[in-house]
XYZ file of C-alpha atoms in Angstrom:
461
model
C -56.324 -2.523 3.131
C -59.057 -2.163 5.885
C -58.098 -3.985 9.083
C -54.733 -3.545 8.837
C -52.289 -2.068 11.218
C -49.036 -0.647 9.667
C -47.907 -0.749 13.230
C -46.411 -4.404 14.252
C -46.637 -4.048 17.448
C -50.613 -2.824 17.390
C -50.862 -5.952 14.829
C -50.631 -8.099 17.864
C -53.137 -6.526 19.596
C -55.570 -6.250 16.576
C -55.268 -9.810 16.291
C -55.552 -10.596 19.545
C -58.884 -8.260 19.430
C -60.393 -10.066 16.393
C -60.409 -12.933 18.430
C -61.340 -11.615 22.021
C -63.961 -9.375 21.439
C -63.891 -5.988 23.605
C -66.073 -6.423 26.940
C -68.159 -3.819 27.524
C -68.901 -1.380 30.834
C -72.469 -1.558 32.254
C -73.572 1.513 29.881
C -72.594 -0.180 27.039
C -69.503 1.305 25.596
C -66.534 -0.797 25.390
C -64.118 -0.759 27.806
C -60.747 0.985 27.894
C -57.839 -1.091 26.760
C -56.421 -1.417 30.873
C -59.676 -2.420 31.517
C -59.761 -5.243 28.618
C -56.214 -6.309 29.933
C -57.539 -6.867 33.744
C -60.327 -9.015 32.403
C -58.415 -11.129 30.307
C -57.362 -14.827 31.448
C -54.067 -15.256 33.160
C -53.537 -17.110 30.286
C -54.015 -15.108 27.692
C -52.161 -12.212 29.133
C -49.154 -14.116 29.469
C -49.447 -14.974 26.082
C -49.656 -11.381 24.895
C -46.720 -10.612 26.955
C -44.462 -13.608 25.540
C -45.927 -12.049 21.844
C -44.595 -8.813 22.594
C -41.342 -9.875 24.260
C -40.342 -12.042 21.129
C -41.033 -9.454 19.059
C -38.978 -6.822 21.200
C -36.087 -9.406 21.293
C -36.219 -9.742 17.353
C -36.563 -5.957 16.943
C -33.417 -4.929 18.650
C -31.623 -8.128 17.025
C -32.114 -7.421 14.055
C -31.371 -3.593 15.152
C -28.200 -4.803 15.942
C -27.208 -6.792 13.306
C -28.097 -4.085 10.582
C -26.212 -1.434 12.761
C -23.589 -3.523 12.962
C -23.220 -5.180 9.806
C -23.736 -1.118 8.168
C -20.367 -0.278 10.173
C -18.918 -2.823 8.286
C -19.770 -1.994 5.027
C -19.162 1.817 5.955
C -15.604 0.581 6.963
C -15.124 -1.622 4.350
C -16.614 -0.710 0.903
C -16.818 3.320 1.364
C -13.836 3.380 -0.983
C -15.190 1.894 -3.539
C -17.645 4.438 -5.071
C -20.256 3.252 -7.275
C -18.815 4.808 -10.439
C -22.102 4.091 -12.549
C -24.299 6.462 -10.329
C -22.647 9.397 -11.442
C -24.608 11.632 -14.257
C -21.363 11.695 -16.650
C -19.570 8.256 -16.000
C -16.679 8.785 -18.163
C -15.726 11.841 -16.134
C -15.316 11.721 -12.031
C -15.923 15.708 -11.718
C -13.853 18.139 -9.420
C -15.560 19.393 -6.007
C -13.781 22.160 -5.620
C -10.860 20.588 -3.091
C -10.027 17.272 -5.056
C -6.752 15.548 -4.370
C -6.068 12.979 -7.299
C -2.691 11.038 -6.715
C -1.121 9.163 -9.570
C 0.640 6.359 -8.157
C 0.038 3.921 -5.188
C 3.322 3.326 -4.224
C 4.871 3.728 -0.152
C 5.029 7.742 -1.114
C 1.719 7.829 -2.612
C -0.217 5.430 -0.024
C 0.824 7.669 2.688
C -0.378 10.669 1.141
C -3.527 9.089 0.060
C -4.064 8.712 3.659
C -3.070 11.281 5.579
C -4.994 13.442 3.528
C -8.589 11.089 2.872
C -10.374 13.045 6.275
C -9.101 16.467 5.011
C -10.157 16.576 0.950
C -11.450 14.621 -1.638
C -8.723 11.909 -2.798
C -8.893 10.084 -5.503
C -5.752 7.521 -5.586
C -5.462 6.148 -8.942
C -3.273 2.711 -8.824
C -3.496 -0.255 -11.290
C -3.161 -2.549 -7.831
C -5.356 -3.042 -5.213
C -2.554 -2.934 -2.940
C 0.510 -1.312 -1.939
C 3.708 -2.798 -0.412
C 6.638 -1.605 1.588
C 9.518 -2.089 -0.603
C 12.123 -2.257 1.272
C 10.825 -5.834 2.864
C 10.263 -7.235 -0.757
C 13.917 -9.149 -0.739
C 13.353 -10.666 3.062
C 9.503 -12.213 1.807
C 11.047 -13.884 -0.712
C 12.802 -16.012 2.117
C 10.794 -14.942 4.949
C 6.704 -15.892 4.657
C 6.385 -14.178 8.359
C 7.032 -11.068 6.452
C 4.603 -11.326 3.481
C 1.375 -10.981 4.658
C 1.865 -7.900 6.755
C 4.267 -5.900 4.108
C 1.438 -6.112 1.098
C -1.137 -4.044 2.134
C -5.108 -3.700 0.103
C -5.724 -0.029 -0.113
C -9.236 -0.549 1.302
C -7.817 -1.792 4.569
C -6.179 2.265 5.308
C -8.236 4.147 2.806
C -12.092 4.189 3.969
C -12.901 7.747 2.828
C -11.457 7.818 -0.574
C -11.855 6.896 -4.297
C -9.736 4.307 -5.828
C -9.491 4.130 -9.553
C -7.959 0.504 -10.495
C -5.978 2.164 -13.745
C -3.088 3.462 -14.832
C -2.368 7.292 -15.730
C -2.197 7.979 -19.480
C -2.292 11.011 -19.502
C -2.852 14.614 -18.239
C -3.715 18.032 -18.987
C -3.639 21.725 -16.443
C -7.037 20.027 -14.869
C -7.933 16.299 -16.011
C -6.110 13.090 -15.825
C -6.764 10.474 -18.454
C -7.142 6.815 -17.583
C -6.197 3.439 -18.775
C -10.291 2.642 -18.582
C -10.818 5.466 -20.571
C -12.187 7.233 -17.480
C -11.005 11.233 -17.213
C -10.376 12.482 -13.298
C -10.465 16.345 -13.139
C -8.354 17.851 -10.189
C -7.918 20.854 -8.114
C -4.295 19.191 -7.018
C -1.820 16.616 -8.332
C 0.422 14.946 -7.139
C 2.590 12.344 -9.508
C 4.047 9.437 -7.184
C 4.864 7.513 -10.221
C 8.295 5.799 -8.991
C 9.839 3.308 -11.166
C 8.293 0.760 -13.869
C 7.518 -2.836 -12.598
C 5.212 -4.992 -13.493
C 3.287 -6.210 -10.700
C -0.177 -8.329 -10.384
C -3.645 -6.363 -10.358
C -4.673 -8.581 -7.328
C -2.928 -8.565 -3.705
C -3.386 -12.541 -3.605
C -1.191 -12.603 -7.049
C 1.527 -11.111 -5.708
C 1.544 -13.134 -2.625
C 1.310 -16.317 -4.560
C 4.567 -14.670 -6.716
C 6.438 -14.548 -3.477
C 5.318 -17.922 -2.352
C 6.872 -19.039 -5.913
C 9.803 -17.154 -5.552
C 10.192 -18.928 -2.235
C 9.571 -22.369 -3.540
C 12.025 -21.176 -6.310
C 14.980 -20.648 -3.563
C 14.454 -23.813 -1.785
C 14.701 -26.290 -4.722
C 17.508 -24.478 -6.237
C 21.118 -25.627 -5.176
C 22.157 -22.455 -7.331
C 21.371 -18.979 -7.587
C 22.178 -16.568 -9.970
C 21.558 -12.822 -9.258
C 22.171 -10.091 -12.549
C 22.772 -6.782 -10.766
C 25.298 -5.814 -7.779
C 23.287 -2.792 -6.721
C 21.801 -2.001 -2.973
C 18.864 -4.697 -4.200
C 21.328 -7.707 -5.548
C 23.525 -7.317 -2.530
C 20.890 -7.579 0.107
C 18.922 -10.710 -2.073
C 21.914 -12.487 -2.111
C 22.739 -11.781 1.727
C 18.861 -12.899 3.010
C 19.467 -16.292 0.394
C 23.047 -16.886 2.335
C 22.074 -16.383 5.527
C 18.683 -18.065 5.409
C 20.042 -21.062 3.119
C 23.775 -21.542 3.777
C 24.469 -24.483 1.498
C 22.899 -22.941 -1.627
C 25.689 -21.459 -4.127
C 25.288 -17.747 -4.996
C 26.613 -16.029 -7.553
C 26.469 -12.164 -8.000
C 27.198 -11.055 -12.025
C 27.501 -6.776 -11.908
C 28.652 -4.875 -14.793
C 30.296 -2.039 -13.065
C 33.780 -2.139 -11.487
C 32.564 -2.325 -8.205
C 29.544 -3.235 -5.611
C 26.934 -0.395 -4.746
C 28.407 1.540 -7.469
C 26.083 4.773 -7.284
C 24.961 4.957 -3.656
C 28.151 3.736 -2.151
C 32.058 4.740 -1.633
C 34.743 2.577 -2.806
C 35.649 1.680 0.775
C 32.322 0.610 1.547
C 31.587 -1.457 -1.438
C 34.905 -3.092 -0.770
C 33.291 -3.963 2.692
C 30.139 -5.490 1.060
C 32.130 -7.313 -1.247
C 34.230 -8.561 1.719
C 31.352 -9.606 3.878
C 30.007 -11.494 0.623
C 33.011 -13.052 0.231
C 33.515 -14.606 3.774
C 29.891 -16.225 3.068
C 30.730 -18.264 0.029
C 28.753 -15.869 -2.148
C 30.821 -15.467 -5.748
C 30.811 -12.079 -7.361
C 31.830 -11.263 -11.014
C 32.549 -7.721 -11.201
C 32.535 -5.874 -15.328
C 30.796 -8.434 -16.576
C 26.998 -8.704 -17.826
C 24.810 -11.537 -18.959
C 21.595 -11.220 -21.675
C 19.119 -13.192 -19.502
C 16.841 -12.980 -22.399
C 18.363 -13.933 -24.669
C 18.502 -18.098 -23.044
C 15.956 -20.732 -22.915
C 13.129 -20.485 -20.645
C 14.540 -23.545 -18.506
C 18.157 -22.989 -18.769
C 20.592 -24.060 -16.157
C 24.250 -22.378 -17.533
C 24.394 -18.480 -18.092
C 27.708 -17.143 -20.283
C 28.658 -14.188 -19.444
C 30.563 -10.905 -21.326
C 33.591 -12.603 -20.219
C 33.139 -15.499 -21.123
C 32.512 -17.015 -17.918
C 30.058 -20.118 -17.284
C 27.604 -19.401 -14.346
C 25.187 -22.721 -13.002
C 21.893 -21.411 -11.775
C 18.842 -23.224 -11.028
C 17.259 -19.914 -10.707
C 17.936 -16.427 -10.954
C 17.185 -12.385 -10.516
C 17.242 -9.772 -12.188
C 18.316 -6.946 -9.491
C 19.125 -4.209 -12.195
C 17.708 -0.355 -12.197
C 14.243 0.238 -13.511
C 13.403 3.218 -15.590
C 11.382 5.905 -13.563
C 7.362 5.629 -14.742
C 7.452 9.368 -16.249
C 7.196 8.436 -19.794
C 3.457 9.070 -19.713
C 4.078 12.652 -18.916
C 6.236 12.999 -21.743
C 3.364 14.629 -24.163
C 1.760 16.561 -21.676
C 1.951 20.345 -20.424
C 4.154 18.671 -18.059
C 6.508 17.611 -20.255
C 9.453 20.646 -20.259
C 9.726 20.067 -16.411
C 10.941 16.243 -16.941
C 14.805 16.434 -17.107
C 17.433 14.250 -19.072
C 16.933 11.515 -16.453
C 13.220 11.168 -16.758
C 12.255 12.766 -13.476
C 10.244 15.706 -12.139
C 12.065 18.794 -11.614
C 10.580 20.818 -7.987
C 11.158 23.525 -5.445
C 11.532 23.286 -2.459
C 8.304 22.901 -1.585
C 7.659 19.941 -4.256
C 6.307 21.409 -6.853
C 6.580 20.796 -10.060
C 8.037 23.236 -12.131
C 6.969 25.937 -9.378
C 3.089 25.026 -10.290
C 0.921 25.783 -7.470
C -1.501 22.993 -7.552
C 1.363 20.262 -9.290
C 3.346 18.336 -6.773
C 5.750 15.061 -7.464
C 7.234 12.769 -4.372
C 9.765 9.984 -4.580
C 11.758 8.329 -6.559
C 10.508 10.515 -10.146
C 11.493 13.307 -8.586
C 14.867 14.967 -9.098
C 15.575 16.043 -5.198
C 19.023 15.270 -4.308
C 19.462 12.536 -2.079
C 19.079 8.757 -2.085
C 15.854 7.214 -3.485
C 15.024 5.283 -0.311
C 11.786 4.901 1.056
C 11.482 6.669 4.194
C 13.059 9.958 2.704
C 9.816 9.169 0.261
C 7.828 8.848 3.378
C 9.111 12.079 4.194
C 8.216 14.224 1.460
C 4.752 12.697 0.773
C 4.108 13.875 4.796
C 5.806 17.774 3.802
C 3.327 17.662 0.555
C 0.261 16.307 2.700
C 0.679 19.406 5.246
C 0.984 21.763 2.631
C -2.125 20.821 0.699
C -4.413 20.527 4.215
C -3.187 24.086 4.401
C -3.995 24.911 0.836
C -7.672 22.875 0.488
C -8.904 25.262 3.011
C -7.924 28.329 0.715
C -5.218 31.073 -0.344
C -1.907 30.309 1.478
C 0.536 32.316 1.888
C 3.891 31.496 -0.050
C 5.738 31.630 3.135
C 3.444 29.702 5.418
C 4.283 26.383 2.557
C 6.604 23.968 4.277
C 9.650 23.492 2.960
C 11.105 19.894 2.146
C 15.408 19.741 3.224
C 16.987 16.539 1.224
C 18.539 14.110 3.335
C 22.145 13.746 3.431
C 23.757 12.080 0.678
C 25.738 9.945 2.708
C 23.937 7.637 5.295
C 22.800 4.470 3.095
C 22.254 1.498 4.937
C 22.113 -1.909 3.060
C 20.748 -5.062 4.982
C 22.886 -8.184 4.852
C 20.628 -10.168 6.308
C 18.596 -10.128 9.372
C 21.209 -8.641 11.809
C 24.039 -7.459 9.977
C 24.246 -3.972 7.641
C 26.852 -1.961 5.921
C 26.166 1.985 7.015
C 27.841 4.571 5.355
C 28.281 8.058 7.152
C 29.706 11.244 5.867
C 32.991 10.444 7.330
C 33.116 6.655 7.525
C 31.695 3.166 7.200
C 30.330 0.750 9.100
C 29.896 -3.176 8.660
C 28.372 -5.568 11.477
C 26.050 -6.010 13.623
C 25.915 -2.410 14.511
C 24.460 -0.615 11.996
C 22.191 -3.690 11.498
C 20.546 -2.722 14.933
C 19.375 0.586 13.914
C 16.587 -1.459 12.181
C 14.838 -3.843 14.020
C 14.273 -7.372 12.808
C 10.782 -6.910 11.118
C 12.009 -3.728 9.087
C 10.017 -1.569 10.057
C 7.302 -3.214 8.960
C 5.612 -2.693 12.137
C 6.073 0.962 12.288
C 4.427 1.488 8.938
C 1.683 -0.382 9.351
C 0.928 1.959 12.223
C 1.701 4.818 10.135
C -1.350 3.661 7.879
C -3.049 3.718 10.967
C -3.335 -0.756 10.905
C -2.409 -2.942 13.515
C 1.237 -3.673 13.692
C 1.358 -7.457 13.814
C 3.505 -8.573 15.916
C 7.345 -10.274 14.565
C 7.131 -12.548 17.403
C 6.667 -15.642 16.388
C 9.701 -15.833 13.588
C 12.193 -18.343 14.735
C 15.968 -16.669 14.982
C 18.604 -18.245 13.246
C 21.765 -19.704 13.685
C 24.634 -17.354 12.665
């Protein structure tokens, strides 16, 4: 439009022209713009010069704001691709050096993001969040604990995709989705673990703690089904946190810590449980299931009567391989329903196909920080591999741990440690772990702020 300026700062001056004419020399021609400025009013210049600083002040403001409020975005959203933008939305296409990792899980989490600055990751998780496992049992007692061990993926992963699904399927280059959404794939890497059913939504599964919680403290009884590492340390956080409640362990093998432990150790864990009022009914077995919704009296296999206001169920979970049971994949899933791999990880000596944790069949204890450690062996190996050919000997190689060296929390500062050529029960092995297990040190593995443990109130041994 004629008389306009697209300029906003020569707007103001346009203005201000329309209404001050342009004095003129004593030839005639109009004067230059320093001479217009010396012959305007006092007035009026300060007016042009308040004009011009509000409108400097508002530029940079709203500079600032936009700059700042685009880092946060950046940092908070970046991870969440817009799926609908791409030219074939059923299919999330390969680029030549895509990571996809099935399974968002301590293993998988870690790998996601060690790995986000070097590749293209897609982490495909039906939650929103991860958690660190082994400081499930103590938030169920312990609020301090839950907010900093459940974890949103966007808060560590700002340069990756996240598909909210669950793997259905896979083939030597795609990987079919519960949303009916195929992700192709230069590497794999299965971080499956175990089936659970868990919540979608991070503020779910905080509210199911909270309820577990809630559960605890009305309850004068507790019943736990399962005498494993998980049903010995739930029952040791209720007993030490709530002394006066009545808890009562039901395991259907001969002896605590069957599988993980020796006899002399479980006899120690049995002890300790023992001393702190907690009952424990070893070959026996109860169908949960099979009562009403509200009971209040459990029979067991033995005909035993157990009173429980509320109880567990602490018993082993099937690994999450099923899935890969019709796939090319399938001959390299043993007996037991878990990956077979070489030393380097791989499954079934496949260069691009790698598994970590639990589903995998590497001899040692499933614990989490020997997960830890192979998802950081498989994360060095593929930074070496997404920049091209590799030789086979440059690969790292991943050494099982030792067999022997459980450690099972009772409580917050007692453990039972078992080592190659003894035992140990007290508050000596429980120092090897520090209160907050190692919660802290996790968090700053994921690159988050630690958060301090500060503030939880010891108790009363």
């Amino acid at each position: 439009m004629e008389g306009t300026n697209p300029n906003p700062r020569d707007h103001t001056v346009v203005l201000d022209a329309a209404h001050h004419p342009p004095s003129h020399d004593p030839k005639g021609q109009p004067s230059s713009p320093a001479s217009a400025w010396e012959e305007a009013s006092r007035e009026e210049r300060i007016s042009l010069q308040g004009r011009r600083a509000e409108w400097c002040r508002l530029s940079l403001f709203s500079f600032g704001f936009a700059l700042v409020a685009g880092m946060e975005v950046e940092k908070r959203h970046l991870c969440w691709r817009n799926w609908d933008s791409m030219e074939e939305p059923s299919m999330l296409r390969s680029t030549g050096d895509r990571v996809v990792i099935v399974g968002g899980g301590i293993a998988g989490a870690l790998l996601a993001k060690t790995l986000q600055n070097h590749a293209d990751v897609v982490l495909i998780d039906p939650k929103d969040y991860f958690e660190i496992p082994w400081a499930n049992l103590r938030a169920k007692v312990d609020q301090f604990s839950v907010e900093r061990a459940v974890i949103p993926h966007s808060d560590y992963l700002t340069h990756a995709w996240i598909v909210a699904a669950s793997a259905t399927g896979v083939d030597d280059s795609v990987v079919l989705t519960s949303i009916g959404r195929a992700v192709a794939y230069d590497f794999l890497v299965i971080a499956t673990g175990r089936t659970c059913i868990r919540p979608a939504k991070r503020s779910e599964r905080l509210e199911m703690f909270t309820q577990d919680k809630e559960r605890i403290e009305r309850a004068k009884t507790v019943m736990i089904v399962g005498g494993g590492p998980i049903g010995v340390e739930l029952a040791a956080e209720i007993v030490i946190t709530y002394p006066d409640k009545r808890v009562t362990i039901v395991h259907g093998g001969p002896r605590l810590l069957t599988s993980v432990m020796s006899p002399k150790a479980s006899a120690k864990a049995l002890e300790w449980l023992r001393y702190k009022k907690v009952t424990v009914l070893l070959d026996q077995t109860v169908d949960v299931a099979a009562a009403p919704p509200d009971a209040k009296e459990f029979t067991t296999s033995a005909g035993e009567t157990v009173a429980a206001d509320c109880h567990f169920l602490c018993t082993g979970r099937p690994l999450a391989s099923a899935w890969l049971r019709e796939s090319f994949l399938n001959e390299h899933v043993n007996g037991e329903g878990q990956l077979c791999v070489d030393e380097h990880l791989r499954v079934g000596g496949r260069k691009n196909v790698f598994a970590v944790g639990d589903v995998t069949d590497v001899p040692e204890a499933k614990q989490g920080h020997l997960a830890q450690r192979q998802a950081m062996v498989v994360s060095r190996n593929l930074k070496l591999m997404v920049k091209g050919a590799v030789k086979e000997e440059k690969l790292h190689r991943y050494k099982p741990g030792a067999k022997s060296g459980m450690t099972v929390m009772l409580g917050r500062y007692d453990a039972l440690s078992e080592l190659p050529f003894m035992s140990l029960l007290g508050s000596l092995p429980g120092a090897v772990k520090p209160r907050d297990l190692f919660i802290s040190r996790t968090r700053r593995m994921m690159g988050l702020k630690s958060k301090p443990y500060n503030n939880m109130p010891r108790l009363n041994m």
